[in-house]
mmCIF file of C-alpha atoms and ligand atoms in Angstrom:
data_model
loop_
_atom_site.group_PDB
_atom_site.id
_atom_site.type_symbol
_atom_site.label_atom_id
_atom_site.label_comp_id
_atom_site.label_asym_id
_atom_site.label_seq_id
_atom_site.Cartn_x
_atom_site.Cartn_y
_atom_site.Cartn_z
ATOM 1 C CA MET A 66 12.573 -12.323 9.994
ATOM 2 C CA PHE A 67 8.807 -11.141 8.406
ATOM 3 C CA TYR A 68 7.626 -9.018 10.792
ATOM 4 C CA ASP A 69 10.887 -7.366 10.493
ATOM 5 C CA TYR A 70 10.789 -6.758 6.937
ATOM 6 C CA CYS A 71 6.951 -5.179 7.481
ATOM 7 C CA GLU A 72 8.546 -3.214 10.232
ATOM 8 C CA SER A 73 11.231 -1.316 8.658
ATOM 9 C CA GLY A 74 12.240 1.330 6.029
ATOM 10 C CA SER A 75 15.064 1.935 4.035
ATOM 11 C CA TRP A 76 18.399 3.123 5.656
ATOM 12 C CA THR A 77 18.411 5.456 8.631
ATOM 13 C CA GLU A 78 14.502 5.131 8.417
ATOM 14 C CA GLN A 79 13.874 8.511 8.720
ATOM 15 C CA THR A 80 10.990 8.890 6.156
ATOM 16 C CA PHE A 81 9.568 5.643 7.485
ATOM 17 C CA ARG A 82 9.625 7.271 10.920
ATOM 18 C CA GLU A 83 8.455 10.904 10.136
ATOM 19 C CA ASN A 84 5.251 9.487 7.999
ATOM 20 C CA SER A 85 3.442 8.741 11.498
ATOM 21 C CA SER A 86 5.017 11.538 13.247
ATOM 22 C CA ASP A 87 3.905 14.140 10.968
ATOM 23 C CA PHE A 88 0.535 13.127 11.349
ATOM 24 C CA ASP A 89 0.497 14.400 15.130
ATOM 25 C CA GLN A 90 1.706 17.788 14.153
ATOM 26 C CA ILE A 91 -2.230 17.931 12.471
ATOM 27 C CA ARG A 92 -4.539 18.674 15.631
ATOM 28 C CA LEU A 93 -8.545 18.625 14.731
ATOM 29 C CA ARG A 94 -10.776 21.012 15.676
ATOM 30 C CA GLN A 95 -13.576 20.146 18.261
ATOM 31 C CA ARG A 96 -16.953 21.343 17.437
ATOM 32 C CA VAL A 97 -20.446 20.792 19.515
ATOM 33 C CA ALA A 98 -24.288 21.290 19.457
ATOM 34 C CA VAL A 99 -24.131 19.881 15.961
ATOM 35 C CA ASP A 100 -26.582 17.066 15.010
ATOM 36 C CA MET A 101 -24.827 13.785 14.901
ATOM 37 C CA THR A 102 -27.554 11.363 13.726
ATOM 38 C CA GLY A 103 -27.329 9.382 10.425
ATOM 39 C CA ARG A 104 -23.656 9.061 10.082
ATOM 40 C CA SER A 105 -21.864 7.310 7.362
ATOM 41 C CA THR A 106 -18.672 6.767 6.344
ATOM 42 C CA ALA A 107 -19.343 5.289 2.864
ATOM 43 C CA SER A 108 -17.832 7.137 -0.144
ATOM 44 C CA GLN A 109 -15.881 6.251 -3.512
ATOM 45 C CA MET A 110 -12.783 5.287 -4.788
ATOM 46 C CA ILE A 111 -12.296 5.352 -8.411
ATOM 47 C CA GLY A 112 -16.321 5.198 -8.560
ATOM 48 C CA GLN A 113 -16.131 2.261 -6.625
ATOM 49 C CA ASP A 114 -18.488 2.193 -3.470
ATOM 50 C CA VAL A 115 -16.552 1.504 -0.235
ATOM 51 C CA ALA A 116 -17.835 1.292 3.118
ATOM 52 C CA MET A 117 -14.905 3.652 4.174
ATOM 53 C CA PRO A 118 -12.422 5.250 1.811
ATOM 54 C CA VAL A 119 -9.568 2.866 3.146
ATOM 55 C CA ALA A 120 -7.793 0.609 0.917
ATOM 56 C CA LEU A 121 -5.561 -2.437 1.654
ATOM 57 C CA ALA A 122 -2.436 -1.686 0.368
ATOM 58 C CA PRO A 123 -0.599 -3.831 -1.916
ATOM 59 C CA VAL A 124 2.305 -5.970 0.392
ATOM 60 C CA GLY A 125 4.396 -8.146 -0.474
ATOM 61 C CA SER A 126 4.555 -11.757 1.242
ATOM 62 C CA THR A 127 1.569 -11.134 2.578
ATOM 63 C CA GLY A 128 1.422 -15.272 2.762
ATOM 64 C CA MET A 129 4.186 -15.048 4.729
ATOM 65 C CA ASN A 130 2.693 -13.191 8.079
ATOM 66 C CA SER A 131 0.111 -15.811 8.025
ATOM 67 C CA ALA A 132 -0.649 -18.972 5.751
ATOM 68 C CA ASP A 133 -3.273 -17.842 2.649
ATOM 69 C CA GLY A 134 -2.612 -14.413 3.891
ATOM 70 C CA GLU A 135 -3.639 -12.686 0.933
ATOM 71 C CA ILE A 136 -6.661 -14.872 0.999
ATOM 72 C CA LYS A 137 -7.427 -14.165 4.541
ATOM 73 C CA ALA A 138 -7.166 -10.167 3.774
ATOM 74 C CA ALA A 139 -9.157 -10.597 0.410
ATOM 75 C CA ARG A 140 -11.849 -11.709 2.324
ATOM 76 C CA ALA A 141 -12.026 -9.544 5.061
ATOM 77 C CA ALA A 142 -11.658 -6.618 2.950
ATOM 78 C CA GLU A 143 -14.492 -7.726 0.682
ATOM 79 C CA ALA A 144 -16.855 -8.125 3.716
ATOM 80 C CA PHE A 145 -16.017 -5.055 5.291
ATOM 81 C CA GLY A 146 -16.392 -3.604 1.967
ATOM 82 C CA VAL A 147 -13.091 -1.669 1.324
ATOM 83 C CA PRO A 148 -11.079 -2.191 -1.757
ATOM 84 C CA PHE A 149 -7.778 -5.184 -1.547
ATOM 85 C CA THR A 150 -5.129 -5.149 -3.691
ATOM 86 C CA LEU A 151 -2.871 -7.712 -4.723
ATOM 87 C CA SER A 152 0.471 -7.326 -5.114
ATOM 88 C CA THR A 153 2.530 -8.563 -7.712
ATOM 89 C CA MET A 154 5.294 -10.131 -5.026
ATOM 90 C CA SER A 155 2.204 -12.023 -3.017
ATOM 91 C CA VAL A 156 2.360 -15.747 -2.296
ATOM 92 C CA CYS A 157 -1.160 -16.421 -3.189
ATOM 93 C CA SER A 158 -1.394 -16.134 -7.222
ATOM 94 C CA VAL A 159 -3.878 -13.712 -8.383
ATOM 95 C CA GLU A 160 -6.083 -16.944 -9.754
ATOM 96 C CA ALA A 161 -6.025 -18.211 -5.810
ATOM 97 C CA VAL A 162 -7.580 -14.753 -4.815
ATOM 98 C CA ALA A 163 -9.653 -14.503 -7.344
ATOM 99 C CA GLU A 164 -11.115 -18.352 -6.637
ATOM 100 C CA ALA A 165 -11.276 -17.565 -3.549
ATOM 101 C CA THR A 166 -13.503 -14.616 -3.361
ATOM 102 C CA THR A 167 -16.272 -13.663 -4.588
ATOM 103 C CA LYS A 168 -16.304 -9.572 -5.485
ATOM 104 C CA PRO A 169 -13.897 -7.946 -7.567
ATOM 105 C CA PHE A 170 -10.130 -6.897 -5.994
ATOM 106 C CA TRP A 171 -7.778 -4.679 -7.536
ATOM 107 C CA PHE A 172 -4.054 -5.976 -8.537
ATOM 108 C CA GLN A 173 -0.845 -4.240 -8.032
ATOM 109 C CA LEU A 174 1.610 -4.310 -10.911
ATOM 110 C CA TYR A 175 5.404 -4.446 -10.936
ATOM 111 C CA VAL A 176 6.826 -3.710 -14.020
ATOM 112 C CA MET A 177 9.401 -6.294 -15.491
ATOM 113 C CA ARG A 178 12.440 -6.258 -17.933
ATOM 114 C CA ASP A 179 10.968 -9.458 -18.908
ATOM 115 C CA LYS A 180 8.168 -7.594 -20.937
ATOM 116 C CA ASP A 181 6.983 -10.875 -22.060
ATOM 117 C CA PHE A 182 5.794 -11.290 -17.876
ATOM 118 C CA THR A 183 4.544 -8.161 -17.419
ATOM 119 C CA ARG A 184 1.901 -8.514 -20.436
ATOM 120 C CA ARG A 185 1.090 -11.971 -19.620
ATOM 121 C CA MET A 186 0.383 -10.559 -15.769
ATOM 122 C CA ILE A 187 -1.957 -7.979 -16.806
ATOM 123 C CA GLU A 188 -3.592 -10.335 -19.051
ATOM 124 C CA ARG A 189 -4.188 -13.236 -15.647
ATOM 125 C CA ALA A 190 -5.403 -9.603 -13.967
ATOM 126 C CA LYS A 191 -8.111 -8.805 -16.136
ATOM 127 C CA ALA A 192 -9.205 -12.878 -16.112
ATOM 128 C CA ALA A 193 -9.638 -12.816 -13.150
ATOM 129 C CA GLY A 194 -11.800 -10.212 -12.962
ATOM 130 C CA CYS A 195 -9.351 -7.283 -11.120
ATOM 131 C CA SER A 196 -11.667 -3.843 -11.267
ATOM 132 C CA ALA A 197 -8.519 -1.592 -10.934
ATOM 133 C CA LEU A 198 -4.114 -2.165 -12.095
ATOM 134 C CA VAL A 199 -2.353 -0.548 -9.074
ATOM 135 C CA LEU A 200 1.043 0.741 -10.791
ATOM 136 C CA THR A 201 3.795 1.000 -8.872
ATOM 137 C CA LEU A 202 6.608 3.559 -9.496
ATOM 138 C CA ASP A 203 8.404 3.910 -6.909
ATOM 139 C CA LEU A 204 10.444 0.761 -7.070
ATOM 140 C CA GLN A 205 12.269 -0.318 -9.772
ATOM 141 C CA ILE A 206 14.900 -0.434 -7.970
ATOM 142 C CA LEU A 207 15.335 -1.334 -3.891
ATOM 143 C CA GLY A 208 15.893 1.060 -1.100
ATOM 144 C CA GLN A 209 18.406 -0.991 1.187
ATOM 145 C CA ARG A 210 16.595 -2.111 4.060
ATOM 146 C CA HIS A 211 19.429 -3.172 6.762
ATOM 147 C CA LYS A 212 16.967 -5.627 8.507
ATOM 148 C CA ASP A 213 16.257 -7.541 5.703
ATOM 149 C CA LEU A 214 19.803 -7.934 5.357
ATOM 150 C CA LYS A 215 20.070 -9.069 8.430
ATOM 151 C CA ASN A 216 18.102 -11.521 8.219
ATOM 152 C CA GLY A 217 19.017 -12.367 5.073
ATOM 153 C CA LEU A 218 15.336 -12.583 3.928
ATOM 154 C CA SER A 219 14.015 -15.012 1.611
ATOM 155 C CA VAL A 220 10.717 -16.192 1.015
ATOM 156 C CA PRO A 221 10.307 -19.123 1.790
ATOM 157 C CA PRO A 222 12.617 -18.894 4.750
ATOM 158 C CA LYS A 223 16.114 -20.798 4.724
ATOM 159 C CA PRO A 224 16.738 -23.478 6.999
ATOM 160 C CA THR A 225 19.599 -21.776 8.718
ATOM 161 C CA LEU A 226 20.535 -22.316 12.267
ATOM 162 C CA ARG A 227 19.034 -18.982 13.356
ATOM 163 C CA ASN A 228 15.671 -19.360 11.224
ATOM 164 C CA LEU A 229 15.146 -22.786 12.986
ATOM 165 C CA VAL A 230 15.658 -21.086 16.051
ATOM 166 C CA ASP A 231 13.412 -18.157 15.489
ATOM 167 C CA LEU A 232 10.820 -21.297 14.135
ATOM 168 C CA SER A 233 11.324 -23.229 17.274
ATOM 169 C CA THR A 234 8.766 -20.650 18.809
ATOM 170 C CA LYS A 235 6.215 -20.184 16.404
ATOM 171 C CA TRP A 236 4.255 -23.577 16.336
ATOM 172 C CA GLY A 237 0.954 -21.747 15.159
ATOM 173 C CA TRP A 238 2.987 -20.304 11.955
ATOM 174 C CA ILE A 239 4.477 -23.699 10.935
ATOM 175 C CA ALA A 240 1.090 -25.361 11.610
ATOM 176 C CA GLY A 241 -0.461 -22.974 9.222
ATOM 177 C CA MET A 242 2.315 -22.992 6.475
ATOM 178 C CA ALA A 243 2.303 -27.133 6.483
ATOM 179 C CA LYS A 244 -1.345 -27.157 5.558
ATOM 180 C CA THR A 245 -0.876 -24.843 2.340
ATOM 181 C CA ARG A 246 0.620 -25.142 -0.868
ATOM 182 C CA ASN A 247 1.077 -20.860 -1.193
ATOM 183 C CA ARG A 248 4.919 -20.738 0.015
ATOM 184 C CA THR A 249 6.345 -18.882 -2.869
ATOM 185 C CA PHE A 250 5.640 -16.081 -4.571
ATOM 186 C CA GLY A 251 2.295 -17.531 -6.321
ATOM 187 C CA ASN A 252 2.354 -14.699 -9.271
ATOM 188 C CA ILE A 253 6.089 -15.302 -10.495
ATOM 189 C CA VAL A 254 7.168 -18.836 -9.875
ATOM 190 C CA GLY A 255 6.415 -20.829 -12.561
ATOM 191 C CA HIS A 256 5.647 -18.084 -14.732
ATOM 192 C CA ILE A 257 9.144 -17.201 -15.848
ATOM 193 C CA ASP A 258 10.761 -19.621 -17.613
ATOM 194 C CA GLU A 259 13.967 -19.400 -15.437
ATOM 195 C CA VAL A 260 12.727 -19.166 -12.722
ATOM 196 C CA SER A 261 11.791 -22.178 -10.788
ATOM 197 C CA ASP A 262 12.444 -21.192 -7.018
ATOM 198 C CA LEU A 263 13.151 -17.484 -5.519
ATOM 199 C CA SER A 264 15.019 -16.803 -2.390
ATOM 200 C CA SER A 265 16.100 -13.721 -1.874
ATOM 201 C CA LEU A 266 14.360 -11.024 -2.832
ATOM 202 C CA SER A 267 16.655 -8.189 -3.057
ATOM 203 C CA ILE A 268 18.663 -10.396 -5.706
ATOM 204 C CA TRP A 269 15.151 -11.330 -7.318
ATOM 205 C CA ALA A 270 14.614 -7.319 -7.303
ATOM 206 C CA ALA A 271 17.932 -6.223 -8.717
ATOM 207 C CA GLU A 272 17.616 -9.257 -11.908
ATOM 208 C CA SER A 273 13.913 -8.748 -12.913
ATOM 209 C CA PHE A 274 12.909 -5.297 -11.872
ATOM 210 C CA ASP A 275 13.127 -3.139 -15.095
ATOM 211 C CA PRO A 276 15.051 0.051 -13.927
ATOM 212 C CA LYS A 277 14.331 1.269 -17.747
ATOM 213 C CA LEU A 278 10.418 2.375 -16.957
ATOM 214 C CA ASP A 279 9.025 5.735 -17.862
ATOM 215 C CA TRP A 280 6.195 7.599 -19.010
ATOM 216 C CA GLU A 281 5.941 6.015 -22.538
ATOM 217 C CA ASP A 282 6.134 2.499 -20.814
ATOM 218 C CA VAL A 283 3.332 3.750 -18.050
ATOM 219 C CA LYS A 284 1.418 4.895 -21.646
ATOM 220 C CA GLU A 285 1.775 2.080 -23.263
ATOM 221 C CA ILE A 286 0.814 -0.520 -19.822
ATOM 222 C CA ALA A 287 -2.382 1.946 -19.361
ATOM 223 C CA LYS A 288 -3.230 1.156 -22.793
ATOM 224 C CA LEU A 289 -2.380 -2.918 -22.426
ATOM 225 C CA TRP A 290 -5.092 -2.969 -19.483
ATOM 226 C CA GLY A 291 -7.818 -0.286 -20.897
ATOM 227 C CA GLY A 292 -9.692 -0.571 -17.442
ATOM 228 C CA PRO A 293 -9.038 1.727 -13.949
ATOM 229 C CA LEU A 294 -5.794 2.564 -13.688
ATOM 230 C CA ILE A 295 -3.926 3.818 -10.475
ATOM 231 C CA LEU A 296 -0.329 5.266 -10.211
ATOM 232 C CA LYS A 297 0.858 4.118 -6.942
ATOM 233 C CA GLY A 298 4.310 5.901 -5.705
ATOM 234 C CA ILE A 299 3.619 9.738 -6.738
ATOM 235 C CA LEU A 300 5.135 12.245 -4.107
ATOM 236 C CA ASP A 301 6.224 15.199 -6.304
ATOM 237 C CA ALA A 302 3.733 17.852 -8.070
ATOM 238 C CA GLU A 303 5.792 17.675 -11.154
ATOM 239 C CA ASP A 304 5.379 13.506 -11.041
ATOM 240 C CA ALA A 305 1.843 14.247 -10.339
ATOM 241 C CA LYS A 306 1.052 16.200 -13.352
ATOM 242 C CA MET A 307 2.878 13.806 -15.717
ATOM 243 C CA ALA A 308 0.644 11.025 -14.378
ATOM 244 C CA LEU A 309 -2.545 13.484 -15.050
ATOM 245 C CA GLN A 310 -0.957 13.398 -18.642
ATOM 246 C CA VAL A 311 -0.909 9.733 -18.855
ATOM 247 C CA GLY A 312 -4.547 9.173 -18.542
ATOM 248 C CA ALA A 313 -4.694 7.783 -14.548
ATOM 249 C CA ASP A 314 -8.114 7.652 -12.912
ATOM 250 C CA ALA A 315 -6.318 8.435 -9.569
ATOM 251 C CA ILE A 316 -2.528 8.801 -7.780
ATOM 252 C CA VAL A 317 -1.714 7.367 -4.474
ATOM 253 C CA VAL A 318 0.614 9.757 -2.886
ATOM 254 C CA SER A 319 3.282 7.791 -1.429
ATOM 255 C CA ASN A 320 6.685 6.245 -0.224
ATOM 256 C CA HIS A 321 6.125 3.039 -0.028
ATOM 257 C CA GLY A 322 5.763 3.405 3.644
ATOM 258 C CA GLY A 323 9.374 4.820 3.655
ATOM 259 C CA ARG A 324 11.132 1.706 2.622
ATOM 260 C CA GLN A 325 12.719 3.425 -0.937
ATOM 261 C CA LEU A 326 13.867 7.048 -0.357
ATOM 262 C CA ASP A 327 15.009 7.950 2.538
ATOM 263 C CA GLY A 328 14.927 11.144 3.887
ATOM 264 C CA ALA A 329 12.111 12.117 1.153
ATOM 265 C CA LEU A 330 9.588 13.928 3.072
ATOM 266 C CA SER A 331 6.291 12.339 4.254
ATOM 267 C CA SER A 332 3.541 11.809 2.257
ATOM 268 C CA ILE A 333 0.977 13.655 4.365
ATOM 269 C CA ARG A 334 3.493 16.531 4.279
ATOM 270 C CA MET A 335 3.254 16.087 0.323
ATOM 271 C CA LEU A 336 -0.484 16.005 0.204
ATOM 272 C CA PRO A 337 -1.386 19.807 -0.051
ATOM 273 C CA GLN A 338 1.077 20.650 -2.699
ATOM 274 C CA ILE A 339 0.328 17.853 -4.701
ATOM 275 C CA MET A 340 -3.775 18.610 -4.386
ATOM 276 C CA ASP A 341 -2.564 22.260 -5.104
ATOM 277 C CA ALA A 342 -1.167 20.981 -8.541
ATOM 278 C CA VAL A 343 -3.884 18.284 -10.025
ATOM 279 C CA GLY A 344 -6.375 17.644 -6.910
ATOM 280 C CA ASP A 345 -9.112 19.078 -9.353
ATOM 281 C CA LYS A 346 -8.249 17.461 -11.808
ATOM 282 C CA ILE A 347 -7.439 13.758 -11.001
ATOM 283 C CA GLU A 348 -8.537 11.938 -7.729
ATOM 284 C CA VAL A 349 -5.799 11.784 -5.546
ATOM 285 C CA HIS A 350 -5.638 8.927 -2.430
ATOM 286 C CA LEU A 351 -2.781 8.666 -0.216
ATOM 287 C CA ASP A 352 -0.841 5.962 1.916
ATOM 288 C CA SER A 353 2.408 5.837 3.788
ATOM 289 C CA GLY A 354 1.889 5.606 8.127
ATOM 290 C CA ILE A 355 -1.586 5.379 8.680
ATOM 291 C CA ARG A 356 -1.982 4.091 12.077
ATOM 292 C CA SER A 357 -5.505 5.626 13.005
ATOM 293 C CA GLY A 358 -9.088 6.303 11.838
ATOM 294 C CA GLN A 359 -7.690 9.848 13.034
ATOM 295 C CA ASP A 360 -4.862 9.848 10.673
ATOM 296 C CA VAL A 361 -7.590 8.528 7.780
ATOM 297 C CA LEU A 362 -9.607 11.855 8.464
ATOM 298 C CA LYS A 363 -6.311 14.094 8.223
ATOM 299 C CA ALA A 364 -5.617 12.373 4.937
ATOM 300 C CA LEU A 365 -9.323 13.386 3.659
ATOM 301 C CA ALA A 366 -9.829 16.377 5.208
ATOM 302 C CA LEU A 367 -6.190 17.859 3.271
ATOM 303 C CA GLY A 368 -8.218 16.541 0.098
ATOM 304 C CA ALA A 369 -7.052 12.593 -0.394
ATOM 305 C CA LYS A 370 -10.614 10.805 -2.067
ATOM 306 C CA GLY A 371 -8.861 7.371 -0.645
ATOM 307 C CA THR A 372 -6.060 6.488 1.372
ATOM 308 C CA TYR A 373 -5.000 3.018 2.144
ATOM 309 C CA ILE A 374 -3.308 0.718 4.872
ATOM 310 C CA GLY A 375 -0.722 -1.563 4.429
ATOM 311 C CA ARG A 376 1.214 -2.896 8.017
ATOM 312 C CA ALA A 377 -1.717 -1.201 9.916
ATOM 313 C CA PHE A 378 -4.031 -4.964 8.361
ATOM 314 C CA ILE A 379 -0.357 -6.481 8.468
ATOM 315 C CA TYR A 380 -0.095 -7.054 12.103
ATOM 316 C CA GLY A 381 -3.558 -7.760 12.325
ATOM 317 C CA LEU A 382 -2.924 -10.864 10.009
ATOM 318 C CA GLY A 383 -0.226 -11.625 11.466
ATOM 319 C CA ALA A 384 -1.747 -11.850 15.301
ATOM 320 C CA MET A 385 -5.269 -13.436 14.233
ATOM 321 C CA GLY A 386 -5.831 -14.150 10.423
ATOM 322 C CA GLN A 387 -8.649 -13.133 8.800
ATOM 323 C CA GLU A 388 -10.108 -12.329 12.197
ATOM 324 C CA GLY A 389 -7.386 -9.916 12.447
ATOM 325 C CA VAL A 390 -7.695 -7.672 9.598
ATOM 326 C CA THR A 391 -11.007 -6.930 9.957
ATOM 327 C CA LYS A 392 -10.616 -6.456 13.568
ATOM 328 C CA ALA A 393 -8.078 -3.683 12.316
ATOM 329 C CA LEU A 394 -10.713 -1.852 9.873
ATOM 330 C CA GLU A 395 -13.172 -1.652 12.715
ATOM 331 C CA VAL A 396 -10.619 0.074 14.963
ATOM 332 C CA ILE A 397 -9.978 2.413 11.810
ATOM 333 C CA HIS A 398 -13.581 2.630 11.196
ATOM 334 C CA LYS A 399 -14.758 3.112 14.591
ATOM 335 C CA GLU A 400 -12.072 6.171 15.287
ATOM 336 C CA LEU A 401 -13.090 7.669 11.530
ATOM 337 C CA ASP A 402 -16.459 7.566 12.405
ATOM 338 C CA VAL A 403 -16.536 9.195 16.467
ATOM 339 C CA SER A 404 -13.695 11.459 15.203
ATOM 340 C CA MET A 405 -15.949 13.081 12.243
ATOM 341 C CA ALA A 406 -18.464 13.738 14.484
ATOM 342 C CA LEU A 407 -16.338 15.344 17.216
ATOM 343 C CA CYS A 408 -15.690 17.617 14.858
ATOM 344 C CA GLY A 409 -19.420 18.293 13.759
ATOM 345 C CA ARG A 410 -19.319 16.078 10.218
ATOM 346 C CA ARG A 411 -21.934 13.161 9.435
ATOM 347 C CA THR A 412 -20.649 12.737 6.199
ATOM 348 C CA ILE A 413 -17.068 11.684 3.965
ATOM 349 C CA ASP A 414 -18.444 14.670 1.438
ATOM 350 C CA GLU A 415 -18.457 17.177 4.576
ATOM 351 C CA LEU A 416 -14.760 16.366 5.397
ATOM 352 C CA GLY A 417 -12.534 19.676 4.515
ATOM 353 C CA ARG A 418 -9.561 21.565 5.670
ATOM 354 C CA ASP A 419 -11.675 23.769 8.171
ATOM 355 C CA ILE A 420 -12.013 20.447 10.486
ATOM 356 C CA LEU A 421 -8.216 20.925 10.783
ATOM 357 C CA LEU A 422 -5.329 23.149 12.636
ATOM 358 C CA VAL A 423 -2.424 22.674 10.431
ATOM 359 C CA PRO A 424 0.572 24.163 11.902
ATOM 360 C CA GLU A 425 1.630 27.446 9.458
ATOM 361 C CA ASP A 426 4.867 25.802 8.797
ATOM 362 C CA PHE A 427 3.585 22.105 8.087
ATOM 363 C CA GLU A 428 4.610 22.154 4.395
ATOM 364 C CA GLY A 429 8.330 23.139 5.298
ATOM 365 C CA ARG A 430 10.268 26.098 3.572
ATOM 366 C CA TRP A 431 12.822 23.622 1.091
ATOM 367 C CA GLN A 432 15.112 25.147 -1.079
ATOM 368 C CA GLN A 433 13.552 23.169 -4.577
ATOM 369 C CA ASN A 434 15.751 24.368 -7.520
HETATM 370 C C1 FMN B 727 6.062 -5.202 4.126
HETATM 371 C C2 FMN B 727 5.390 -4.491 3.044
HETATM 372 C C3 FMN B 727 5.346 -5.248 1.751
HETATM 373 C C4 FMN B 727 5.391 -3.979 0.869
HETATM 374 N N1 FMN B 727 4.987 -4.536 -0.618
HETATM 375 C C5 FMN B 727 4.546 -3.598 -0.948
HETATM 376 C C6 FMN B 727 4.252 -4.451 -2.822
HETATM 377 O O1 FMN B 727 4.832 -5.470 -3.058
HETATM 378 N N2 FMN B 727 3.592 -3.704 -3.763
HETATM 379 C C7 FMN B 727 3.666 -2.347 -3.780
HETATM 380 O O2 FMN B 727 3.074 -1.604 -4.211
HETATM 381 N N3 FMN B 727 3.544 -1.422 -2.031
HETATM 382 C C8 FMN B 727 4.480 -2.333 -1.072
HETATM 383 N N4 FMN B 727 4.326 -1.924 0.097
HETATM 384 C C9 FMN B 727 4.085 -0.450 0.085
HETATM 385 C C10 FMN B 727 2.507 -0.169 0.447
HETATM 386 O O3 FMN B 727 1.588 -0.855 -0.414
HETATM 387 C C11 FMN B 727 2.007 0.836 0.890
HETATM 388 O O4 FMN B 727 2.701 1.790 0.612
HETATM 389 C C12 FMN B 727 2.655 1.102 2.076
HETATM 390 O O5 FMN B 727 2.245 -0.105 3.361
HETATM 391 C C13 FMN B 727 1.867 2.002 3.137
HETATM 392 O O6 FMN B 727 2.294 2.402 4.747
HETATM 393 P P1 FMN B 727 2.127 2.055 5.735
HETATM 394 O O7 FMN B 727 2.644 0.382 5.935
HETATM 395 O O8 FMN B 727 3.078 2.816 6.300
HETATM 396 O O9 FMN B 727 0.153 1.862 5.968
HETATM 397 C C14 FMN B 727 4.668 -2.988 0.914
HETATM 398 C C15 FMN B 727 5.015 -2.355 1.988
HETATM 399 C C16 FMN B 727 5.140 -2.953 2.880
HETATM 400 C C17 FMN B 727 5.098 -2.671 4.911
#
């Protein structure tokens, strides 16, 4: 059920598939006889030092892929030197992750109808020492994901016959879950009066996420937070300009990993126009579809200052816990480093469009009125 929750997009999954396959259309230019000694992938995202510009994206229910999953992923990110982003819909609470780590992490906010909850959540993220707020704008209404409907996704899973049969083959998971008290949405349960138990994600989202959220609300949240602000879910140049106006520090070009508006273009295909519109005025990050260090390289070469991985680290976590997240980061790091060198570049600063071969019609000719 939780693997299906990750490995899915909304409706036909076209956007989910194209997020990755569009990266494959871009090719790299092989260069030779360039001094490749003294290479480094070190860089900065919103002014914070990173070992490579690859953050862990906010992923709801991470703690269902492995017991205490958020803590394991945050620790792996901290040791590697990349940012970890904790979702509002995490299993381990913001306080629990802060207690288990030694460096600040980022907090991702979903805006709820309950204004008081949103305000308190921001205060809790501040109190936990979070060093950036990632405000997600593309999920005030949930895109329909067929696999979740079929599985009756819930956190924790309901003891239906189907789930019990499935669980009977997952003893490692059960043993891990038996040892932890983190088994439901830690940031929510106990913090909203009427919510003592959360079952179906779609029911919760339909009832609790604020579908009214607009740019005025974004300004208000920026004020309440008062720190580094990253707006996530920007896929259109017009919205990127709005993000600029509200004073965000960065935007994440993202379609939520193809989980929301099926039929939207992939993030990597939309990146060039967004760079043209705001790239010299605001830091642009990208996620959705990154599965390798070469994908990271392509996004950086097209102008992104940072990238995020979602599924790529979640599968490492599900397979091998904290070690698996470290392994995923190592795989991506090595591919980025070696591919960069084979393109004749030694540092992230040296990356540019000139290392790429981009099909002439990559951005596509779409009628836009
Ligand atoms: C299982 C799953 C849960 C997610 N939950 C959240 C979330 O709680 N908040 C959020 O802003 N984005 C969430 N996302 C989107 C990710 O932050 C990110 O945009 C996406 O995973 C990037 O695509 P990728 O998985 O292809 O790397 C989720 C993605 C997945 C796969």
